[in-house]
Amino acid sequence: QKEVEQNSGPLSVPEGAIASLNCTYSDRGSQSFFWYRQYSGKSPELIMFIYSNGDKEDGRFTAQLNKASQYVSLLIRDSQPSDSATYLCAVNNRDTGRRALTFGSGTRLQVQP
Amino acid sequence: NAGVTQTPKFQVLKTGQSMTLQCAQDMNHNSMYWYRQDPGMGLRLIYYSASEGTTDKGEVPNGYNVSRLNKREFSLRLESAAPSQTSVYFCASTGRGLDEQYFGPGTRLTVT
């Protein structure tokens, strides 16, 4: 079992719709959770992070965390064609002493004009 | 601030050749990382440096060596390149007490 799992997609949504991206993780001790956006041929760009159960909103983006279910999601409201990219979920467990993140393989989002 | 910079952007090597990938950050971050990204595999950690003077192996260290030259710079060396090392290499950094990582633009390496 992969440590961080994401559906590879592509997830296709029409412009203006809500895109919902999901991620599950296996390490129950994970403490910090991140969403990165990666355009084709570019480097990952941090768009959201969340540490506590519940929702965290930033503009059109909402991150949702449910530690009991080991599940983190990203909602993108009013999706735009410029949101078309691969979205990477990443988690960290600080108690392991390792500061590195564990990444999922990403979900490709396509927003249709 | 340039953030995290990497050189070169592209490189083609023949099997058995060696090279060093350079990474520098100007954010005064303590921790630095090298990842490789292959299609369908996500980002995999090669080596990391929690602070100046320390380095540790990640998930896929075989065939690589690293040097934390100072707080700003963290280099990745391939001593004898193999076709399996064809990949995109990303350097990242993070500050003290933080977990968020910031990435450089990447080096696209092809080994023939």
Coordinates of N, CA and C in Angstrom, one line a residue:
Chain A
Q1 N 0.9 -1.2 0.0 CA 0.0 0.0 0.0 C 0.9 1.2 0.0
K2 N 0.6 2.2 -0.9 CA 1.3 3.4 -1.0 C 1.0 4.2 0.3
E3 N 2.0 5.0 0.7 CA 1.8 5.8 1.9 C 0.8 6.9 1.7
V4 N 0.8 7.5 0.5 CA -0.2 8.6 0.2 C -0.8 8.2 -1.2
E5 N -2.1 8.1 -1.2 CA -2.8 7.7 -2.4 C -3.7 8.8 -3.0
Q6 N -3.6 8.9 -4.3 CA -4.4 9.8 -5.0 C -4.9 9.2 -6.3
N7 N -6.1 9.5 -6.7 CA -6.6 9.1 -8.0 C -5.8 9.9 -9.1
S8 N -5.3 9.2 -10.0 CA -4.4 9.9 -11.0 C -5.2 10.7 -12.0
G9 N -6.5 10.4 -12.1 CA -7.3 11.2 -13.0 C -7.2 10.8 -14.5
P10 N -7.5 11.7 -15.4 CA -7.8 13.1 -15.2 C -9.2 13.3 -14.7
L11 N -9.3 14.3 -13.8 CA -10.6 14.7 -13.3 C -11.0 15.9 -14.2
S12 N -12.1 15.8 -14.9 CA -12.5 16.8 -15.8 C -13.8 17.5 -15.3
V13 N -13.7 18.8 -15.1 CA -14.9 19.6 -14.7 C -15.1 20.8 -15.6
P14 N -16.3 21.3 -15.7 CA -16.6 22.5 -16.6 C -16.1 23.7 -15.8
E15 N -15.8 24.7 -16.6 CA -15.5 26.0 -16.0 C -16.6 26.5 -15.1
G16 N -16.2 27.0 -13.9 CA -17.2 27.5 -13.0 C -17.7 26.5 -12.0
A17 N -17.4 25.3 -12.2 CA -17.8 24.2 -11.3 C -16.8 24.1 -10.1
I18 N -17.2 23.2 -9.1 CA -16.3 22.9 -8.0 C -15.6 21.6 -8.3
A19 N -14.2 21.7 -8.2 CA -13.4 20.5 -8.4 C -13.1 20.0 -7.0
S20 N -13.2 18.7 -6.8 CA -12.9 18.0 -5.6 C -11.8 17.0 -5.7
L21 N -10.7 17.2 -5.1 CA -9.6 16.4 -5.2 C -9.3 15.7 -3.8
N22 N -9.1 14.4 -3.9 CA -9.0 13.6 -2.7 C -7.7 12.9 -2.5
C23 N -7.4 12.6 -1.2 CA -6.1 12.0 -0.9 C -6.3 11.2 0.4
T24 N -5.8 10.0 0.5 CA -5.7 9.2 1.7 C -4.3 8.9 2.1
Y25 N -4.0 8.7 3.4 CA -2.7 8.5 3.8 C -2.7 7.3 4.8
S26 N -1.6 6.6 4.9 CA -1.5 5.4 5.8 C -0.9 5.7 7.1
D27 N -0.1 6.7 7.3 CA 0.6 6.9 8.6 C -0.4 7.7 9.5
R28 N -0.9 7.0 10.5 CA -1.8 7.6 11.4 C -1.2 8.7 12.2
G29 N 0.1 8.8 12.3 CA 0.8 9.8 13.1 C 1.1 11.1 12.3
S30 N 0.6 11.1 11.0 CA 0.9 12.3 10.2 C 0.3 13.5 10.8
Q31 N 1.0 14.6 10.7 CA 0.6 15.8 11.5 C 0.4 17.0 10.6
S32 N 1.0 17.1 9.4 CA 0.9 18.2 8.6 C 0.6 17.8 7.1
F33 N -0.2 18.5 6.5 CA -0.8 18.1 5.2 C -0.7 19.3 4.2
F34 N -0.3 18.9 3.0 CA -0.1 20.0 2.0 C -0.7 19.6 0.6
W35 N -1.1 20.7 -0.1 CA -1.5 20.6 -1.5 C -0.5 21.4 -2.3
Y36 N 0.0 20.8 -3.3 CA 0.9 21.5 -4.3 C 0.2 21.4 -5.6
R37 N 0.4 22.5 -6.4 CA -0.1 22.5 -7.8 C 1.2 22.4 -8.7
Q38 N 1.1 21.6 -9.7 CA 2.2 21.5 -10.6 C 1.7 21.6 -12.1
Y39 N 2.1 22.6 -12.7 CA 1.8 22.8 -14.2 C 2.8 21.9 -14.9
S40 N 2.4 21.5 -16.1 CA 3.3 20.6 -16.9 C 4.6 21.3 -17.2
G41 N 5.7 20.6 -16.9 CA 7.1 21.1 -17.1 C 7.6 22.0 -16.1
K42 N 6.8 22.3 -15.0 CA 7.2 23.2 -14.0 C 7.3 22.5 -12.6
S43 N 7.8 23.3 -11.6 CA 8.0 22.7 -10.3 C 6.8 22.8 -9.5
P44 N 6.6 22.0 -8.4 CA 5.5 22.1 -7.5 C 5.4 23.4 -6.8
E45 N 4.2 23.9 -6.7 CA 4.0 25.2 -6.0 C 3.0 25.0 -4.9
L46 N 3.4 25.4 -3.7 CA 2.5 25.2 -2.5 C 1.3 26.1 -2.6
I47 N 0.1 25.5 -2.5 CA -1.1 26.3 -2.5 C -1.9 26.2 -1.2
M48 N -1.8 25.2 -0.4 CA -2.5 25.1 0.8 C -1.8 24.2 1.8
F49 N -1.9 24.5 3.1 CA -1.5 23.5 4.1 C -2.5 23.5 5.2
I50 N -2.6 22.4 5.9 CA -3.6 22.3 7.0 C -3.0 21.4 8.0
Y51 N -3.2 21.7 9.3 CA -2.6 20.9 10.4 C -3.7 20.3 11.3
S52 N -4.9 21.0 11.3 CA -6.0 20.6 12.3 C -7.2 20.0 11.5
N53 N -7.9 19.2 12.2 CA -9.1 18.6 11.6 C -10.1 19.8 11.2
G54 N -10.8 19.6 10.1 CA -11.8 20.6 9.7 C -11.4 21.2 8.4
D55 N -11.9 22.4 8.2 CA -11.7 23.1 6.9 C -10.8 24.3 7.1
K56 N -10.1 24.6 6.0 CA -9.3 25.8 6.0 C -9.5 26.4 4.6
E57 N -9.9 27.7 4.6 CA -10.2 28.3 3.3 C -9.2 29.4 3.0
D58 N -8.9 29.5 1.7 CA -8.0 30.5 1.2 C -8.4 30.9 -0.2
G59 N -9.2 32.0 -0.3 CA -9.7 32.3 -1.7 C -10.6 31.3 -2.2
R60 N -10.4 30.8 -3.4 CA -11.2 29.8 -4.0 C -10.9 28.4 -3.6
F61 N -9.9 28.2 -2.7 CA -9.4 26.9 -2.3 C -9.8 26.6 -0.9
T62 N -10.3 25.4 -0.6 CA -10.6 24.9 0.7 C -9.9 23.6 0.9
A63 N -9.1 23.4 1.9 CA -8.6 22.2 2.3 C -9.4 21.6 3.4
Q64 N -9.7 20.3 3.4 CA -10.4 19.6 4.4 C -9.6 18.4 5.0
L65 N -9.6 18.3 6.3 CA -8.8 17.2 6.9 C -9.7 16.5 7.9
N66 N -9.6 15.1 7.8 CA -10.3 14.2 8.7 C -9.3 13.2 9.1
K67 N -8.6 13.4 10.3 CA -7.6 12.5 10.7 C -8.1 11.1 11.1
A68 N -9.3 11.1 11.6 CA -9.9 9.8 12.0 C -10.0 8.9 10.7
S69 N -10.4 9.5 9.6 CA -10.6 8.7 8.4 C -9.3 8.7 7.5
Q70 N -8.3 9.4 8.0 CA -7.0 9.6 7.3 C -7.2 10.0 5.9
Y71 N -7.9 11.2 5.8 CA -8.4 11.7 4.5 C -8.2 13.2 4.5
V72 N -7.6 13.7 3.4 CA -7.5 15.1 3.2 C -8.0 15.4 1.7
S73 N -8.7 16.5 1.6 CA -9.2 16.9 0.3 C -9.0 18.3 0.0
L74 N -9.1 18.7 -1.3 CA -8.9 20.0 -1.7 C -10.1 20.3 -2.6
L75 N -10.9 21.4 -2.3 CA -11.9 21.9 -3.1 C -11.5 23.2 -3.8
I76 N -11.8 23.2 -5.1 CA -11.5 24.5 -5.9 C -12.9 25.0 -6.4
R77 N -13.3 26.1 -5.9 CA -14.6 26.7 -6.3 C -14.4 27.5 -7.5
D78 N -15.4 27.7 -8.3 CA -15.4 28.5 -9.5 C -14.1 28.2 -10.4
S79 N -14.0 26.9 -10.7 CA -12.8 26.4 -11.4 C -12.6 27.2 -12.7
Q80 N -11.3 27.5 -13.0 CA -10.9 28.2 -14.2 C -10.0 27.3 -15.0
P81 N -10.0 27.5 -16.3 CA -9.0 26.8 -17.2 C -7.6 26.9 -16.7
S82 N -7.3 28.0 -16.0 CA -5.9 28.1 -15.5 C -5.6 27.2 -14.3
D83 N -6.7 26.6 -13.8 CA -6.5 25.7 -12.7 C -6.1 24.3 -13.2
S84 N -6.1 24.1 -14.5 CA -5.8 22.8 -15.1 C -4.3 22.5 -14.8
A85 N -4.0 21.5 -14.0 CA -2.7 21.2 -13.6 C -2.8 19.8 -12.9
T86 N -1.6 19.3 -12.4 CA -1.6 18.2 -11.5 C -1.5 18.7 -10.1
Y87 N -2.3 18.1 -9.2 CA -2.3 18.5 -7.8 C -1.8 17.4 -7.0
L88 N -0.7 17.7 -6.2 CA 0.0 16.7 -5.4 C -0.4 16.9 -3.9
C89 N -0.7 15.8 -3.3 CA -0.9 15.8 -1.9 C 0.3 15.3 -1.2
A90 N 0.7 15.9 0.0 CA 1.9 15.6 0.7 C 1.6 15.6 2.2
V91 N 2.2 14.7 2.9 CA 2.0 14.6 4.4 C 3.4 14.5 5.1
N92 N 3.4 14.9 6.4 CA 4.6 14.8 7.2 C 4.3 14.3 8.6
N93 N 5.2 13.5 9.1 CA 5.1 13.1 10.5 C 6.3 13.6 11.2
R94 N 6.2 14.7 12.0 CA 7.4 15.3 12.6 C 8.0 14.3 13.7
D95 N 7.2 13.4 14.2 CA 7.7 12.6 15.3 C 8.7 11.6 14.8
T96 N 8.8 11.3 13.5 CA 9.8 10.4 12.9 C 11.1 11.1 12.9
G97 N 11.2 12.4 13.1 CA 12.4 13.1 13.1 C 12.8 13.5 11.7
R98 N 12.1 13.0 10.7 CA 12.4 13.3 9.3 C 11.6 14.4 8.9
R99 N 12.2 15.5 8.4 CA 11.5 16.7 8.0 C 10.9 16.6 6.6
A100 N 11.2 15.5 5.9 CA 10.8 15.5 4.5 C 9.3 15.1 4.4
L101 N 8.7 15.5 3.3 CA 7.4 15.2 3.0 C 7.3 13.9 2.2
T102 N 6.1 13.2 2.3 CA 5.8 12.1 1.5 C 4.7 12.5 0.6
F103 N 5.0 12.3 -0.7 CA 4.0 12.8 -1.7 C 3.2 11.7 -2.3
G104 N 2.0 12.0 -2.7 CA 1.2 11.1 -3.6 C 1.7 11.4 -5.0
S105 N 1.2 10.5 -5.9 CA 1.6 10.7 -7.3 C 0.8 11.7 -8.1
G106 N -0.2 12.3 -7.5 CA -0.9 13.4 -8.1 C -2.2 13.1 -8.8
T107 N -3.1 14.1 -8.9 CA -4.3 14.0 -9.6 C -4.3 15.1 -10.7
R108 N -4.5 14.7 -12.0 CA -4.5 15.7 -13.0 C -5.9 16.2 -13.2
L109 N -6.0 17.5 -13.1 CA -7.3 18.2 -13.2 C -7.4 18.9 -14.6
Q110 N -8.5 18.7 -15.2 CA -8.7 19.5 -16.5 C -10.0 20.3 -16.3
V111 N -9.9 21.6 -16.5 CA -11.1 22.4 -16.5 C -11.4 22.8 -17.9
Q112 N -12.6 22.4 -18.3 CA -13.1 22.6 -19.7 C -13.8 24.0 -19.8
P113 N -13.3 24.8 -20.8 CA -13.9 26.2 -21.0 C -15.4 26.0 -21.5
Chain B
N1 N 14.4 38.4 -3.8 CA 14.8 37.0 -3.5 C 14.5 36.1 -4.6
A2 N 15.5 35.3 -5.0 CA 15.3 34.3 -6.1 C 14.6 33.1 -5.6
G3 N 14.6 32.8 -4.2 CA 14.0 31.6 -3.7 C 15.0 30.4 -3.8
V4 N 14.6 29.4 -4.5 CA 15.5 28.2 -4.7 C 15.9 28.2 -6.2
T5 N 17.2 28.1 -6.4 CA 17.7 28.1 -7.8 C 18.4 26.8 -8.0
Q6 N 18.4 26.3 -9.2 CA 19.0 25.0 -9.6 C 19.8 25.2 -10.9
T7 N 20.9 24.6 -11.0 CA 21.6 24.5 -12.3 C 22.2 23.1 -12.5
P8 N 22.3 22.6 -13.7 CA 21.7 23.2 -14.9 C 20.2 23.0 -15.0
K9 N 19.5 23.5 -16.0 CA 18.1 23.2 -16.3 C 18.0 21.9 -17.0
F10 N 18.8 21.7 -17.9 CA 18.8 20.5 -18.8 C 20.2 19.9 -18.8
Q11 N 20.3 18.5 -18.9 CA 21.6 17.9 -19.1 C 21.4 16.5 -19.7
V12 N 22.3 16.2 -20.7 CA 22.3 14.9 -21.3 C 23.6 14.3 -21.0
L13 N 23.6 13.1 -20.4 CA 24.8 12.3 -20.0 C 24.9 11.0 -20.8
K14 N 26.1 10.5 -21.0 CA 26.2 9.1 -21.4 C 26.4 8.3 -20.2
T15 N 26.0 7.0 -20.3 CA 26.1 6.0 -19.2 C 27.6 6.0 -18.7
G16 N 27.7 6.1 -17.4 CA 29.1 6.1 -16.8 C 29.7 7.5 -16.5
Q17 N 29.1 8.5 -17.1 CA 29.6 9.9 -16.9 C 29.2 10.3 -15.5
S18 N 29.8 11.3 -15.0 CA 29.5 11.9 -13.7 C 29.1 13.3 -13.9
M19 N 28.3 13.8 -12.9 CA 27.9 15.2 -12.9 C 27.4 15.6 -11.5
T20 N 27.4 16.9 -11.3 CA 26.9 17.5 -10.0 C 25.8 18.5 -10.4
L21 N 24.6 18.3 -9.7 CA 23.5 19.2 -9.8 C 23.7 20.2 -8.6
Q22 N 23.5 21.5 -8.9 CA 23.7 22.5 -7.9 C 22.4 23.0 -7.5
C23 N 22.2 23.4 -6.2 CA 21.0 24.0 -5.6 C 21.5 25.0 -4.6
A24 N 20.8 26.2 -4.7 CA 21.1 27.2 -3.7 C 19.7 27.9 -3.3
Q25 N 19.6 28.3 -2.0 CA 18.4 29.0 -1.6 C 18.9 30.3 -0.8
D26 N 18.1 31.3 -1.0 CA 18.4 32.6 -0.3 C 17.4 33.0 0.7
M27 N 16.7 32.0 1.3 CA 15.6 32.3 2.2 C 16.0 32.0 3.7
N28 N 17.3 31.7 3.9 CA 17.9 31.4 5.2 C 17.2 30.2 5.8
H29 N 16.9 29.2 4.9 CA 16.3 28.0 5.4 C 17.3 27.1 5.9
N30 N 16.9 26.3 6.9 CA 17.8 25.3 7.5 C 17.9 24.0 6.8
S31 N 16.7 23.5 6.3 CA 16.7 22.2 5.7 C 16.5 22.2 4.2
M32 N 17.2 21.3 3.6 CA 17.2 21.2 2.1 C 17.0 19.8 1.7
Y33 N 16.5 19.6 0.5 CA 16.1 18.3 0.0 C 16.4 18.1 -1.5
W34 N 16.6 16.8 -1.9 CA 16.7 16.5 -3.3 C 15.6 15.4 -3.5
Y35 N 14.8 15.6 -4.5 CA 13.8 14.7 -5.0 C 14.0 14.4 -6.4
R36 N 13.5 13.2 -6.8 CA 13.4 12.9 -8.3 C 11.9 12.7 -8.6
Q37 N 11.5 13.0 -9.8 CA 10.1 12.8 -10.2 C 10.1 12.1 -11.5
D38 N 9.5 10.9 -11.5 CA 9.3 10.1 -12.7 C 7.8 10.0 -13.0
P39 N 7.5 9.8 -14.3 CA 6.0 9.7 -14.6 C 5.3 8.7 -13.8
G40 N 4.2 9.1 -13.2 CA 3.4 8.1 -12.5 C 3.9 7.8 -11.1
M41 N 5.1 8.3 -10.7 CA 5.7 7.9 -9.5 C 5.7 9.0 -8.4
G42 N 5.2 10.2 -8.8 CA 5.3 11.2 -7.8 C 6.7 11.7 -7.5
L43 N 6.9 12.4 -6.4 CA 8.2 12.9 -6.0 C 8.8 11.9 -5.0
R44 N 10.0 11.5 -5.2 CA 10.6 10.5 -4.3 C 11.9 11.2 -3.7
L45 N 12.1 11.1 -2.4 CA 13.2 11.7 -1.7 C 14.4 11.0 -1.9
I46 N 15.5 11.6 -2.4 CA 16.8 11.0 -2.6 C 17.7 11.2 -1.3
Y47 N 17.9 12.4 -0.9 CA 18.7 12.8 0.3 C 18.1 14.1 0.8
Y48 N 18.4 14.3 2.1 CA 18.0 15.6 2.7 C 19.1 16.0 3.7
S49 N 19.0 17.3 4.0 CA 19.9 17.8 5.0 C 19.1 18.7 6.0
A50 N 19.0 18.2 7.2 CA 18.1 18.9 8.2 C 18.7 20.2 8.6
S51 N 20.1 20.3 8.6 CA 20.7 21.5 8.9 C 22.1 21.5 8.3
E52 N 22.8 22.6 8.3 CA 24.2 22.7 7.8 C 25.0 21.6 8.5
G53 N 25.8 20.8 7.8 CA 26.7 19.9 8.3 C 26.1 18.5 8.5
T54 N 24.8 18.3 8.2 CA 24.2 17.0 8.3 C 23.5 16.6 7.0
T55 N 23.6 15.3 6.7 CA 22.9 14.8 5.5 C 22.3 13.4 5.9
D56 N 21.2 13.0 5.3 CA 20.6 11.7 5.6 C 20.0 11.2 4.3
K57 N 20.0 9.8 4.2 CA 19.4 9.2 3.1 C 17.9 9.3 3.1
G58 N 17.3 9.3 1.9 CA 15.9 9.3 1.8 C 15.4 7.9 1.3
E59 N 14.4 8.0 0.4 CA 13.8 6.7 -0.1 C 14.6 6.0 -1.2
V60 N 15.3 6.8 -2.0 CA 16.0 6.2 -3.2 C 17.4 6.8 -3.3
P61 N 18.3 6.5 -2.3 CA 19.7 7.2 -2.3 C 20.7 6.5 -3.2
N62 N 20.5 5.2 -3.6 CA 21.5 4.5 -4.3 C 21.9 5.2 -5.6
G63 N 23.2 5.3 -5.8 CA 23.8 5.9 -7.0 C 24.0 7.4 -6.9
Y64 N 23.7 8.0 -5.7 CA 23.8 9.4 -5.5 C 24.6 9.7 -4.3
N65 N 25.3 10.9 -4.3 CA 25.9 11.4 -3.1 C 25.5 12.9 -3.0
V66 N 25.6 13.5 -1.8 CA 25.2 14.9 -1.6 C 26.3 15.6 -0.8
S67 N 26.3 16.9 -0.9 CA 27.2 17.7 -0.1 C 26.4 18.9 0.3
R68 N 26.3 19.2 1.7 CA 25.8 20.5 2.1 C 27.0 21.4 2.3
L69 N 27.2 22.2 1.3 CA 28.4 23.0 1.3 C 28.4 24.1 2.3
N70 N 27.3 24.7 2.6 CA 27.0 25.7 3.6 C 25.5 25.8 3.7
K71 N 25.1 26.8 4.5 CA 23.6 26.9 4.7 C 22.8 27.1 3.4
R72 N 23.4 27.8 2.5 CA 22.7 28.1 1.2 C 22.7 27.0 0.2
E73 N 23.7 26.2 0.2 CA 24.0 25.3 -1.0 C 23.9 23.8 -0.6
F74 N 23.3 23.0 -1.5 CA 23.2 21.6 -1.3 C 23.3 21.0 -2.7
S75 N 24.3 20.2 -2.9 CA 24.6 19.7 -4.3 C 24.3 18.2 -4.3
L76 N 24.0 17.7 -5.4 CA 23.7 16.2 -5.7 C 24.6 15.7 -6.7
R77 N 25.4 14.7 -6.5 CA 26.3 14.1 -7.4 C 26.0 12.8 -7.9
L78 N 26.0 12.5 -9.2 CA 25.9 11.2 -9.8 C 27.3 10.8 -10.2
E79 N 27.9 9.8 -9.6 CA 29.2 9.4 -9.8 C 29.4 8.6 -11.1
S80 N 28.4 7.8 -11.5 CA 28.5 7.0 -12.7 C 27.0 6.8 -13.2
A81 N 26.6 7.7 -14.0 CA 25.2 7.8 -14.4 C 24.7 6.6 -15.1
A82 N 23.5 6.2 -14.8 CA 22.8 5.1 -15.4 C 21.5 5.5 -16.1
P83 N 21.0 4.8 -17.1 CA 19.8 5.2 -17.7 C 18.6 5.3 -16.8
S84 N 18.7 4.5 -15.7 CA 17.6 4.5 -14.7 C 17.6 5.8 -13.9
Q85 N 18.6 6.6 -14.0 CA 18.6 7.9 -13.4 C 18.1 9.1 -14.3
T86 N 17.6 8.7 -15.4 CA 16.9 9.7 -16.3 C 15.6 10.1 -15.5
S87 N 15.5 11.4 -15.2 CA 14.4 11.9 -14.4 C 14.4 13.4 -14.4
V88 N 13.5 14.0 -13.7 CA 13.5 15.4 -13.3 C 13.9 15.5 -11.9
Y89 N 14.9 16.3 -11.6 CA 15.4 16.4 -10.2 C 15.0 17.8 -9.6
F90 N 14.4 17.8 -8.5 CA 14.0 19.0 -7.8 C 14.7 19.1 -6.5
C91 N 15.1 20.3 -6.2 CA 15.7 20.7 -4.9 C 14.6 21.5 -4.2
A92 N 14.5 21.3 -2.8 CA 13.5 22.1 -2.1 C 14.2 22.5 -0.7
S93 N 13.5 23.5 -0.1 CA 14.0 23.9 1.2 C 12.9 24.3 2.1
T94 N 13.2 24.3 3.4 CA 12.2 24.7 4.4 C 12.8 25.3 5.6
G95 N 12.1 26.2 6.2 CA 12.7 27.0 7.3 C 12.6 26.3 8.7
R96 N 13.3 26.8 9.7 CA 13.3 26.2 11.0 C 11.8 26.2 11.6
G97 N 11.4 25.1 12.1 CA 10.1 25.0 12.8 C 8.9 24.9 11.8
L98 N 9.2 24.9 10.5 CA 8.2 24.8 9.5 C 8.2 23.5 8.8
D99 N 7.1 23.1 8.2 CA 7.1 21.9 7.3 C 7.0 22.2 5.8
E100 N 6.4 23.4 5.5 CA 6.2 23.7 4.1 C 7.5 23.8 3.3
Q101 N 7.5 23.1 2.2 CA 8.7 23.1 1.4 C 8.5 23.9 0.1
Y102 N 9.6 24.6 -0.3 CA 9.6 25.4 -1.5 C 10.6 24.9 -2.5
F103 N 10.1 24.7 -3.7 CA 10.9 24.0 -4.7 C 11.6 24.9 -5.7
G104 N 12.7 24.4 -6.2 CA 13.4 25.0 -7.3 C 12.8 24.6 -8.6
P105 N 13.3 25.2 -9.7 CA 12.7 25.0 -11.0 C 12.9 23.6 -11.6
G106 N 13.9 22.9 -11.1 CA 14.1 21.5 -11.6 C 15.3 21.4 -12.6
T107 N 15.8 20.2 -12.7 CA 16.8 19.8 -13.7 C 16.3 18.6 -14.4
R108 N 16.2 18.7 -15.7 CA 15.8 17.6 -16.5 C 17.0 16.9 -17.0
L109 N 17.2 15.6 -16.5 CA 18.4 14.8 -16.8 C 18.0 13.6 -17.7
T110 N 18.8 13.5 -18.8 CA 18.6 12.3 -19.6 C 20.0 11.6 -19.7
V111 N 19.9 10.3 -19.4 CA 21.1 9.4 -19.4 C 20.9 8.4 -20.6
T112 N 21.8 8.5 -21.6 CA 21.7 7.6 -22.7 C 22.7 6.4 -22.7

